[in-house]
């Protein structure tokens, strides 16, 4: 992922492309490096952006960030509290979900992290306006504060949801809870199951009005589905079973819809002549987080 700059070069293992040769080209096309190797160029989606943007602390991964939006049932127009801002990945997903009518208050204790999150947010907004010709809603307020002692900051706010991704969430809940609407959800992102236990034990000891409704992990498995090829790039050939005459007749009778069969053969004469391989991709992301859904009760 890179930003186009006049006169700059993109150096990759397969050669060089001039940024000037990319500028003005529509996204989703192949361009050739100086060595003639085709390179596919497209714009970064929000998922690409958060995975490749500069990071301070570890981000909430897109699969987890999106599931947190579901757990909190975030809707356009919502007012949401988030902490810590970290690198700003979760912030961007929240900003998109609440839209131009909603607001996100993002609180971060460390100045350097806050700076990183703000830069990433602004950079995404700039690229959005360049690409779409319209502004990304400026709906996030970043604040440098310790959420444990930020009652002054939250005064007057009422939140439809709270998203927490910080090391000891149980310590900030007493400050946050008075500002969360009753019946609303606080979603917590925690890397280790021992932190989940500390959170639940913290809730038990402090007797806060929160019900733990769910503790989940979000596994996503990438798959490879592709025509099976030999090393020389030739296709495997599909081997039909050798059937006795009566078995063959029975099989033909089973595929009785002539029109469909003829159409398929006419339009895709080679359809299903090549066998496929289908298996989980060898590169998988490992465990990222546990997500805890806490609902405020009366
Ligand atoms: C793992 S990062 C959050 C990453 C973020 N969700 C993202 O997607 O980029 C955790 C952040 O919480 C901040 N933090 C920890 N304790 C805090 C507190 N009491 N108040 C505010 N921020 C806090 C840390 O400084 C750190 O930047």
PDB file of C-alpha atoms in Angstrom, residues 1-281:
ATOM      1  CA  UNK A   1       0.000   0.000   0.000  1.00  0.00           C
ATOM      2  CA  UNK A   2       1.430   3.345  -0.994  1.00  0.00           C
ATOM      3  CA  UNK A   3       0.449   6.889  -1.845  1.00  0.00           C
ATOM      4  CA  UNK A   4       1.100   8.129  -5.372  1.00  0.00           C
ATOM      5  CA  UNK A   5       3.818  10.817  -5.560  1.00  0.00           C
ATOM      6  CA  UNK A   6       5.005  12.641  -8.625  1.00  0.00           C
ATOM      7  CA  UNK A   7       8.363  11.310  -9.866  1.00  0.00           C
ATOM      8  CA  UNK A   8       8.425   8.393  -7.364  1.00  0.00           C
ATOM      9  CA  UNK A   9       9.032   4.723  -8.208  1.00  0.00           C
ATOM     10  CA  UNK A  10       7.400   1.597  -6.854  1.00  0.00           C
ATOM     11  CA  UNK A  11      10.158  -0.997  -6.325  1.00  0.00           C
ATOM     12  CA  UNK A  12       9.004  -4.566  -5.984  1.00  0.00           C
ATOM     13  CA  UNK A  13      10.763  -7.892  -6.334  1.00  0.00           C
ATOM     14  CA  UNK A  14       9.565  -8.152  -9.941  1.00  0.00           C
ATOM     15  CA  UNK A  15      10.741  -4.752 -11.106  1.00  0.00           C
ATOM     16  CA  UNK A  16       9.843  -1.095 -11.014  1.00  0.00           C
ATOM     17  CA  UNK A  17       6.749   0.926 -11.896  1.00  0.00           C
ATOM     18  CA  UNK A  18       6.710   4.725 -12.056  1.00  0.00           C
ATOM     19  CA  UNK A  19       4.031   6.332  -9.919  1.00  0.00           C
ATOM     20  CA  UNK A  20       3.431   8.708 -12.845  1.00  0.00           C
ATOM     21  CA  UNK A  21       2.443   5.682 -14.949  1.00  0.00           C
ATOM     22  CA  UNK A  22      -0.165   4.676 -12.357  1.00  0.00           C
ATOM     23  CA  UNK A  23      -1.614   8.176 -11.775  1.00  0.00           C
ATOM     24  CA  UNK A  24      -4.785   8.702 -13.748  1.00  0.00           C
ATOM     25  CA  UNK A  25      -5.247   4.993 -14.554  1.00  0.00           C
ATOM     26  CA  UNK A  26      -8.447   3.424 -13.379  1.00  0.00           C
ATOM     27  CA  UNK A  27      -8.107   1.050 -10.425  1.00  0.00           C
ATOM     28  CA  UNK A  28      -8.470  -2.680 -11.000  1.00  0.00           C
ATOM     29  CA  UNK A  29      -6.111  -2.951 -13.948  1.00  0.00           C
ATOM     30  CA  UNK A  30      -2.844  -4.707 -14.729  1.00  0.00           C
ATOM     31  CA  UNK A  31       0.236  -2.542 -15.319  1.00  0.00           C
ATOM     32  CA  UNK A  32       3.637  -3.828 -16.412  1.00  0.00           C
ATOM     33  CA  UNK A  33       6.879  -3.369 -14.490  1.00  0.00           C
ATOM     34  CA  UNK A  34      10.043  -2.382 -16.402  1.00  0.00           C
ATOM     35  CA  UNK A  35      10.707  -6.139 -16.632  1.00  0.00           C
ATOM     36  CA  UNK A  36       7.340  -6.724 -18.323  1.00  0.00           C
ATOM     37  CA  UNK A  37       5.757  -8.461 -15.308  1.00  0.00           C
ATOM     38  CA  UNK A  38       2.033  -7.648 -14.954  1.00  0.00           C
ATOM     39  CA  UNK A  39       1.086  -6.163 -11.574  1.00  0.00           C
ATOM     40  CA  UNK A  40      -2.510  -5.787 -10.456  1.00  0.00           C
ATOM     41  CA  UNK A  41      -3.277  -2.347  -9.009  1.00  0.00           C
ATOM     42  CA  UNK A  42      -6.353  -1.524  -6.962  1.00  0.00           C
ATOM     43  CA  UNK A  43      -7.391   0.892  -4.250  1.00  0.00           C
ATOM     44  CA  UNK A  44      -7.184  -0.142  -0.616  1.00  0.00           C
ATOM     45  CA  UNK A  45     -10.460  -1.183   0.991  1.00  0.00           C
ATOM     46  CA  UNK A  46     -10.931  -0.296   4.653  1.00  0.00           C
ATOM     47  CA  UNK A  47      -9.755  -3.816   5.498  1.00  0.00           C
ATOM     48  CA  UNK A  48      -6.596  -3.422   3.351  1.00  0.00           C
ATOM     49  CA  UNK A  49      -5.992   0.018   4.810  1.00  0.00           C
ATOM     50  CA  UNK A  50      -6.093  -0.970   8.478  1.00  0.00           C
ATOM     51  CA  UNK A  51      -3.986  -4.071   7.844  1.00  0.00           C
ATOM     52  CA  UNK A  52      -1.276  -2.105   6.012  1.00  0.00           C
ATOM     53  CA  UNK A  53      -1.351   1.350   7.633  1.00  0.00           C
ATOM     54  CA  UNK A  54       1.477   2.355   9.993  1.00  0.00           C
ATOM     55  CA  UNK A  55       0.909   0.901  13.436  1.00  0.00           C
ATOM     56  CA  UNK A  56       1.726   1.962  16.928  1.00  0.00           C
ATOM     57  CA  UNK A  57       0.170  -0.752  19.102  1.00  0.00           C
ATOM     58  CA  UNK A  58      -1.495  -3.883  17.736  1.00  0.00           C
ATOM     59  CA  UNK A  59      -4.748  -3.232  15.917  1.00  0.00           C
ATOM     60  CA  UNK A  60      -8.167  -4.804  16.341  1.00  0.00           C
ATOM     61  CA  UNK A  61      -8.258  -7.098  13.304  1.00  0.00           C
ATOM     62  CA  UNK A  62     -11.015  -6.377  10.765  1.00  0.00           C
ATOM     63  CA  UNK A  63     -12.793  -9.685  11.444  1.00  0.00           C
ATOM     64  CA  UNK A  64     -12.920  -8.839  15.167  1.00  0.00           C
ATOM     65  CA  UNK A  65     -13.710  -5.150  14.656  1.00  0.00           C
ATOM     66  CA  UNK A  66     -16.691  -6.059  12.441  1.00  0.00           C
ATOM     67  CA  UNK A  67     -17.919  -8.638  14.937  1.00  0.00           C
ATOM     68  CA  UNK A  68     -17.693  -6.043  17.701  1.00  0.00           C
ATOM     69  CA  UNK A  69     -19.931  -3.772  15.601  1.00  0.00           C
ATOM     70  CA  UNK A  70     -22.439  -6.620  15.455  1.00  0.00           C
ATOM     71  CA  UNK A  71     -22.219  -7.348  19.174  1.00  0.00           C
ATOM     72  CA  UNK A  72     -22.826  -3.669  19.953  1.00  0.00           C
ATOM     73  CA  UNK A  73     -25.520  -3.471  17.254  1.00  0.00           C
ATOM     74  CA  UNK A  74     -24.039  -0.188  16.028  1.00  0.00           C
ATOM     75  CA  UNK A  75     -26.344   1.772  13.758  1.00  0.00           C
ATOM     76  CA  UNK A  76     -26.034   4.952  11.757  1.00  0.00           C
ATOM     77  CA  UNK A  77     -26.444   7.934  14.056  1.00  0.00           C
ATOM     78  CA  UNK A  78     -25.151   6.185  17.205  1.00  0.00           C
ATOM     79  CA  UNK A  79     -22.913   7.914  19.728  1.00  0.00           C
ATOM     80  CA  UNK A  80     -20.116   5.539  20.708  1.00  0.00           C
ATOM     81  CA  UNK A  81     -17.230   5.623  23.174  1.00  0.00           C
ATOM     82  CA  UNK A  82     -14.007   3.845  22.232  1.00  0.00           C
ATOM     83  CA  UNK A  83     -10.780   3.308  24.175  1.00  0.00           C
ATOM     84  CA  UNK A  84      -7.830   3.057  23.619  1.00  0.00           C
ATOM     85  CA  UNK A  85      -7.525   4.594  20.212  1.00  0.00           C
ATOM     86  CA  UNK A  86      -4.269   2.633  19.668  1.00  0.00           C
ATOM     87  CA  UNK A  87      -3.481   2.764  15.951  1.00  0.00           C
ATOM     88  CA  UNK A  88      -6.996   3.821  15.004  1.00  0.00           C
ATOM     89  CA  UNK A  89      -8.202   0.640  13.274  1.00  0.00           C
ATOM     90  CA  UNK A  90     -11.309   0.142  15.411  1.00  0.00           C
ATOM     91  CA  UNK A  91     -11.918   3.897  15.234  1.00  0.00           C
ATOM     92  CA  UNK A  92     -12.241   3.736  11.459  1.00  0.00           C
ATOM     93  CA  UNK A  93     -14.710   0.841  11.561  1.00  0.00           C
ATOM     94  CA  UNK A  94     -16.768   2.721  14.163  1.00  0.00           C
ATOM     95  CA  UNK A  95     -16.593   5.946  12.166  1.00  0.00           C
ATOM     96  CA  UNK A  96     -17.966   4.174   9.096  1.00  0.00           C
ATOM     97  CA  UNK A  97     -20.700   2.395  11.049  1.00  0.00           C
ATOM     98  CA  UNK A  98     -22.113   5.485  12.802  1.00  0.00           C
ATOM     99  CA  UNK A  99     -21.975   7.552   9.596  1.00  0.00           C
ATOM    100  CA  UNK A 100     -22.397  11.282   9.185  1.00  0.00           C
ATOM    101  CA  UNK A 101     -25.156  11.533  11.791  1.00  0.00           C
ATOM    102  CA  UNK A 102     -23.245   9.630  14.484  1.00  0.00           C
ATOM    103  CA  UNK A 103     -20.253  10.422  16.709  1.00  0.00           C
ATOM    104  CA  UNK A 104     -17.305   8.511  18.110  1.00  0.00           C
ATOM    105  CA  UNK A 105     -15.391   9.639  21.178  1.00  0.00           C
ATOM    106  CA  UNK A 106     -11.987   7.943  21.128  1.00  0.00           C
ATOM    107  CA  UNK A 107      -9.904   8.137  24.323  1.00  0.00           C
ATOM    108  CA  UNK A 108      -6.209   7.265  24.465  1.00  0.00           C
ATOM    109  CA  UNK A 109      -3.803   7.542  27.395  1.00  0.00           C
ATOM    110  CA  UNK A 110      -0.590   7.742  25.351  1.00  0.00           C
ATOM    111  CA  UNK A 111       0.142  10.823  23.299  1.00  0.00           C
ATOM    112  CA  UNK A 112       2.232   8.953  20.716  1.00  0.00           C
ATOM    113  CA  UNK A 113      -0.556   6.414  20.137  1.00  0.00           C
ATOM    114  CA  UNK A 114      -3.112   9.163  19.889  1.00  0.00           C
ATOM    115  CA  UNK A 115      -0.963  10.903  17.263  1.00  0.00           C
ATOM    116  CA  UNK A 116      -0.692   7.673  15.260  1.00  0.00           C
ATOM    117  CA  UNK A 117      -4.440   7.013  15.442  1.00  0.00           C
ATOM    118  CA  UNK A 118      -5.254  10.593  14.410  1.00  0.00           C
ATOM    119  CA  UNK A 119      -2.799  10.464  11.481  1.00  0.00           C
ATOM    120  CA  UNK A 120      -4.208   7.154  10.254  1.00  0.00           C
ATOM    121  CA  UNK A 121      -7.747   8.505  10.516  1.00  0.00           C
ATOM    122  CA  UNK A 122      -6.869  11.717   8.637  1.00  0.00           C
ATOM    123  CA  UNK A 123      -4.930   9.845   5.972  1.00  0.00           C
ATOM    124  CA  UNK A 124      -7.876   7.522   5.322  1.00  0.00           C
ATOM    125  CA  UNK A 125     -10.224  10.510   5.099  1.00  0.00           C
ATOM    126  CA  UNK A 126      -7.913  12.245   2.594  1.00  0.00           C
ATOM    127  CA  UNK A 127      -7.645   9.169   0.394  1.00  0.00           C
ATOM    128  CA  UNK A 128     -11.413   8.764   0.568  1.00  0.00           C
ATOM    129  CA  UNK A 129     -12.105  12.286  -0.700  1.00  0.00           C
ATOM    130  CA  UNK A 130      -9.520  11.906  -3.483  1.00  0.00           C
ATOM    131  CA  UNK A 131     -11.094   8.664  -4.578  1.00  0.00           C
ATOM    132  CA  UNK A 132     -14.791   9.449  -4.162  1.00  0.00           C
ATOM    133  CA  UNK A 133     -14.841  13.214  -4.496  1.00  0.00           C
ATOM    134  CA  UNK A 134     -16.841  13.451  -1.268  1.00  0.00           C
ATOM    135  CA  UNK A 135     -15.762  13.850   2.348  1.00  0.00           C
ATOM    136  CA  UNK A 136     -15.622  10.922   4.755  1.00  0.00           C
ATOM    137  CA  UNK A 137     -17.721  12.140   7.714  1.00  0.00           C
ATOM    138  CA  UNK A 138     -15.536  13.852  10.290  1.00  0.00           C
ATOM    139  CA  UNK A 139     -17.312  12.146  13.178  1.00  0.00           C
ATOM    140  CA  UNK A 140     -14.457  11.178  15.528  1.00  0.00           C
ATOM    141  CA  UNK A 141     -13.238  13.244  18.464  1.00  0.00           C
ATOM    142  CA  UNK A 142      -9.874  12.034  19.770  1.00  0.00           C
ATOM    143  CA  UNK A 143      -8.882  12.782  23.373  1.00  0.00           C
ATOM    144  CA  UNK A 144      -5.683  12.254  25.286  1.00  0.00           C
ATOM    145  CA  UNK A 145      -6.790  10.977  28.713  1.00  0.00           C
ATOM    146  CA  UNK A 146      -6.727   8.019  31.080  1.00  0.00           C
ATOM    147  CA  UNK A 147     -10.216   6.574  30.809  1.00  0.00           C
ATOM    148  CA  UNK A 148     -10.022   5.432  34.467  1.00  0.00           C
ATOM    149  CA  UNK A 149     -10.170   9.067  35.582  1.00  0.00           C
ATOM    150  CA  UNK A 150     -11.984  10.654  32.632  1.00  0.00           C
ATOM    151  CA  UNK A 151     -15.367  11.344  34.261  1.00  0.00           C
ATOM    152  CA  UNK A 152     -14.829  15.050  33.462  1.00  0.00           C
ATOM    153  CA  UNK A 153     -14.551  14.155  29.765  1.00  0.00           C
ATOM    154  CA  UNK A 154     -17.602  11.886  29.705  1.00  0.00           C
ATOM    155  CA  UNK A 155     -19.822  14.321  31.651  1.00  0.00           C
ATOM    156  CA  UNK A 156     -22.935  15.120  29.624  1.00  0.00           C
ATOM    157  CA  UNK A 157     -22.398  12.206  27.196  1.00  0.00           C
ATOM    158  CA  UNK A 158     -24.771   9.249  26.812  1.00  0.00           C
ATOM    159  CA  UNK A 159     -23.466   6.360  24.700  1.00  0.00           C
ATOM    160  CA  UNK A 160     -25.354   3.812  22.611  1.00  0.00           C
ATOM    161  CA  UNK A 161     -22.337   1.502  22.895  1.00  0.00           C
ATOM    162  CA  UNK A 162     -18.811   1.274  24.257  1.00  0.00           C
ATOM    163  CA  UNK A 163     -15.874  -0.525  22.611  1.00  0.00           C
ATOM    164  CA  UNK A 164     -12.900  -1.282  24.848  1.00  0.00           C
ATOM    165  CA  UNK A 165      -9.510  -2.498  23.707  1.00  0.00           C
ATOM    166  CA  UNK A 166      -7.135  -1.788  26.583  1.00  0.00           C
ATOM    167  CA  UNK A 167      -5.155  -3.828  29.024  1.00  0.00           C
ATOM    168  CA  UNK A 168      -7.335  -3.724  32.187  1.00  0.00           C
ATOM    169  CA  UNK A 169     -10.906  -3.024  31.047  1.00  0.00           C
ATOM    170  CA  UNK A 170     -12.328  -3.816  34.505  1.00  0.00           C
ATOM    171  CA  UNK A 171     -10.559  -0.676  35.822  1.00  0.00           C
ATOM    172  CA  UNK A 172     -12.319   1.721  33.437  1.00  0.00           C
ATOM    173  CA  UNK A 173     -15.841   0.264  33.702  1.00  0.00           C
ATOM    174  CA  UNK A 174     -16.878   2.195  36.870  1.00  0.00           C
ATOM    175  CA  UNK A 175     -16.096   5.479  35.036  1.00  0.00           C
ATOM    176  CA  UNK A 176     -17.716   4.472  31.773  1.00  0.00           C
ATOM    177  CA  UNK A 177     -20.837   2.684  32.934  1.00  0.00           C
ATOM    178  CA  UNK A 178     -22.874   5.690  34.157  1.00  0.00           C
ATOM    179  CA  UNK A 179     -22.654   7.056  30.603  1.00  0.00           C
ATOM    180  CA  UNK A 180     -23.785   3.891  28.775  1.00  0.00           C
ATOM    181  CA  UNK A 181     -27.517   3.694  28.053  1.00  0.00           C
ATOM    182  CA  UNK A 182     -29.330   0.986  30.021  1.00  0.00           C
ATOM    183  CA  UNK A 183     -29.726  -2.163  27.924  1.00  0.00           C
ATOM    184  CA  UNK A 184     -26.802  -1.122  25.693  1.00  0.00           C
ATOM    185  CA  UNK A 185     -23.639  -3.133  25.101  1.00  0.00           C
ATOM    186  CA  UNK A 186     -20.010  -2.708  26.002  1.00  0.00           C
ATOM    187  CA  UNK A 187     -17.853  -4.920  23.772  1.00  0.00           C
ATOM    188  CA  UNK A 188     -14.388  -5.780  25.042  1.00  0.00           C
ATOM    189  CA  UNK A 189     -11.441  -6.982  22.954  1.00  0.00           C
ATOM    190  CA  UNK A 190      -8.937  -9.084  24.904  1.00  0.00           C
ATOM    191  CA  UNK A 191      -5.978 -11.050  23.607  1.00  0.00           C
ATOM    192  CA  UNK A 192      -5.749 -13.628  26.406  1.00  0.00           C
ATOM    193  CA  UNK A 193      -8.313 -15.786  28.135  1.00  0.00           C
ATOM    194  CA  UNK A 194      -6.693 -14.952  31.491  1.00  0.00           C
ATOM    195  CA  UNK A 195      -7.607 -11.296  30.850  1.00  0.00           C
ATOM    196  CA  UNK A 196     -11.198 -12.417  30.243  1.00  0.00           C
ATOM    197  CA  UNK A 197     -11.141 -14.147  33.628  1.00  0.00           C
ATOM    198  CA  UNK A 198      -9.757 -10.997  35.301  1.00  0.00           C
ATOM    199  CA  UNK A 199     -12.518  -8.965  33.668  1.00  0.00           C
ATOM    200  CA  UNK A 200     -15.275 -11.298  34.896  1.00  0.00           C
ATOM    201  CA  UNK A 201     -13.739 -11.468  38.346  1.00  0.00           C
ATOM    202  CA  UNK A 202     -13.523  -7.654  38.364  1.00  0.00           C
ATOM    203  CA  UNK A 203     -17.233  -7.484  37.518  1.00  0.00           C
ATOM    204  CA  UNK A 204     -18.098  -9.952  40.276  1.00  0.00           C
ATOM    205  CA  UNK A 205     -16.150  -8.047  42.920  1.00  0.00           C
ATOM    206  CA  UNK A 206     -17.389  -4.606  41.959  1.00  0.00           C
ATOM    207  CA  UNK A 207     -21.007  -5.728  41.478  1.00  0.00           C
ATOM    208  CA  UNK A 208     -21.397  -3.465  38.433  1.00  0.00           C
ATOM    209  CA  UNK A 209     -24.768  -3.703  36.625  1.00  0.00           C
ATOM    210  CA  UNK A 210     -23.380  -5.663  33.665  1.00  0.00           C
ATOM    211  CA  UNK A 211     -24.372  -9.064  32.344  1.00  0.00           C
ATOM    212  CA  UNK A 212     -21.809 -11.056  30.409  1.00  0.00           C
ATOM    213  CA  UNK A 213     -23.858 -12.388  27.481  1.00  0.00           C
ATOM    214  CA  UNK A 214     -21.169 -13.899  25.293  1.00  0.00           C
ATOM    215  CA  UNK A 215     -17.469 -14.640  25.054  1.00  0.00           C
ATOM    216  CA  UNK A 216     -16.435 -15.473  21.516  1.00  0.00           C
ATOM    217  CA  UNK A 217     -13.511 -15.954  19.212  1.00  0.00           C
ATOM    218  CA  UNK A 218     -13.873 -15.288  15.484  1.00  0.00           C
ATOM    219  CA  UNK A 219     -12.129 -17.925  13.415  1.00  0.00           C
ATOM    220  CA  UNK A 220     -11.748 -17.157   9.725  1.00  0.00           C
ATOM    221  CA  UNK A 221     -10.282 -19.839   7.517  1.00  0.00           C
ATOM    222  CA  UNK A 222      -8.853 -19.040   4.085  1.00  0.00           C
ATOM    223  CA  UNK A 223      -9.267 -21.701   1.419  1.00  0.00           C
ATOM    224  CA  UNK A 224      -7.609 -22.502  -1.873  1.00  0.00           C
ATOM    225  CA  UNK A 225      -9.998 -23.557  -4.628  1.00  0.00           C
ATOM    226  CA  UNK A 226      -8.276 -23.845  -8.009  1.00  0.00           C
ATOM    227  CA  UNK A 227      -7.980 -26.135 -11.004  1.00  0.00           C
ATOM    228  CA  UNK A 228      -5.607 -28.961 -10.160  1.00  0.00           C
ATOM    229  CA  UNK A 229      -2.408 -28.580 -12.205  1.00  0.00           C
ATOM    230  CA  UNK A 230       0.752 -30.555 -12.789  1.00  0.00           C
ATOM    231  CA  UNK A 231       4.130 -28.895 -12.215  1.00  0.00           C
ATOM    232  CA  UNK A 232       4.411 -28.171 -15.983  1.00  0.00           C
ATOM    233  CA  UNK A 233       1.110 -26.169 -15.600  1.00  0.00           C
ATOM    234  CA  UNK A 234      -0.899 -28.743 -17.550  1.00  0.00           C
ATOM    235  CA  UNK A 235      -4.297 -29.623 -16.077  1.00  0.00           C
ATOM    236  CA  UNK A 236      -5.051 -32.956 -14.486  1.00  0.00           C
ATOM    237  CA  UNK A 237      -7.679 -34.771 -16.490  1.00  0.00           C
ATOM    238  CA  UNK A 238     -10.871 -35.895 -14.869  1.00  0.00           C
ATOM    239  CA  UNK A 239     -11.301 -39.652 -14.881  1.00  0.00           C
ATOM    240  CA  UNK A 240     -14.835 -40.914 -15.375  1.00  0.00           C
ATOM    241  CA  UNK A 241     -15.662 -44.146 -13.528  1.00  0.00           C
ATOM    242  CA  UNK A 242     -15.848 -47.169 -15.803  1.00  0.00           C
ATOM    243  CA  UNK A 243     -19.462 -48.261 -15.689  1.00  0.00           C
ATOM    244  CA  UNK A 244     -21.181 -51.424 -16.803  1.00  0.00           C
ATOM    245  CA  UNK A 245     -23.748 -50.915 -19.587  1.00  0.00           C
ATOM    246  CA  UNK A 246     -26.758 -51.088 -17.217  1.00  0.00           C
ATOM    247  CA  UNK A 247     -25.115 -48.688 -14.708  1.00  0.00           C
ATOM    248  CA  UNK A 248     -24.433 -46.224 -17.554  1.00  0.00           C
ATOM    249  CA  UNK A 249     -28.084 -46.286 -18.631  1.00  0.00           C
ATOM    250  CA  UNK A 250     -29.224 -45.677 -15.053  1.00  0.00           C
ATOM    251  CA  UNK A 251     -26.847 -42.730 -14.689  1.00  0.00           C
ATOM    252  CA  UNK A 252     -28.123 -41.218 -17.950  1.00  0.00           C
ATOM    253  CA  UNK A 253     -31.720 -41.561 -16.801  1.00  0.00           C
ATOM    254  CA  UNK A 254     -30.875 -39.775 -13.529  1.00  0.00           C
ATOM    255  CA  UNK A 255     -29.666 -36.669 -15.458  1.00  0.00           C
ATOM    256  CA  UNK A 256     -32.993 -36.516 -17.257  1.00  0.00           C
ATOM    257  CA  UNK A 257     -33.401 -32.744 -17.756  1.00  0.00           C
ATOM    258  CA  UNK A 258     -32.294 -32.659 -21.401  1.00  0.00           C
ATOM    259  CA  UNK A 259     -32.649 -28.921 -21.897  1.00  0.00           C
ATOM    260  CA  UNK A 260     -30.412 -28.085 -18.958  1.00  0.00           C
ATOM    261  CA  UNK A 261     -27.865 -30.653 -19.984  1.00  0.00           C
ATOM    262  CA  UNK A 262     -27.729 -29.460 -23.599  1.00  0.00           C
ATOM    263  CA  UNK A 263     -27.531 -25.824 -22.577  1.00  0.00           C
ATOM    264  CA  UNK A 264     -24.681 -26.523 -20.188  1.00  0.00           C
ATOM    265  CA  UNK A 265     -22.726 -28.404 -22.850  1.00  0.00           C
ATOM    266  CA  UNK A 266     -23.311 -25.738 -25.488  1.00  0.00           C
ATOM    267  CA  UNK A 267     -22.412 -22.751 -23.328  1.00  0.00           C
ATOM    268  CA  UNK A 268     -19.600 -24.302 -21.323  1.00  0.00           C
ATOM    269  CA  UNK A 269     -18.236 -27.096 -23.447  1.00  0.00           C
ATOM    270  CA  UNK A 270     -15.370 -27.706 -21.049  1.00  0.00           C
ATOM    271  CA  UNK A 271     -17.299 -27.111 -17.846  1.00  0.00           C
ATOM    272  CA  UNK A 272     -16.205 -29.601 -15.150  1.00  0.00           C
ATOM    273  CA  UNK A 273     -13.727 -31.340 -17.355  1.00  0.00           C
ATOM    274  CA  UNK A 274     -10.920 -30.055 -15.105  1.00  0.00           C
ATOM    275  CA  UNK A 275     -10.737 -31.396 -11.545  1.00  0.00           C
ATOM    276  CA  UNK A 276     -10.266 -28.860  -8.731  1.00  0.00           C
ATOM    277  CA  UNK A 277      -8.310 -28.916  -5.533  1.00  0.00           C
ATOM    278  CA  UNK A 278     -10.017 -27.410  -2.505  1.00  0.00           C
ATOM    279  CA  UNK A 279      -8.236 -27.210   0.821  1.00  0.00           C
ATOM    280  CA  UNK A 280      -7.544 -24.735   3.624  1.00  0.00           C
ATOM    281  CA  UNK A 281      -4.826 -22.262   2.595  1.00  0.00           C
TER     282      UNK A 281
END
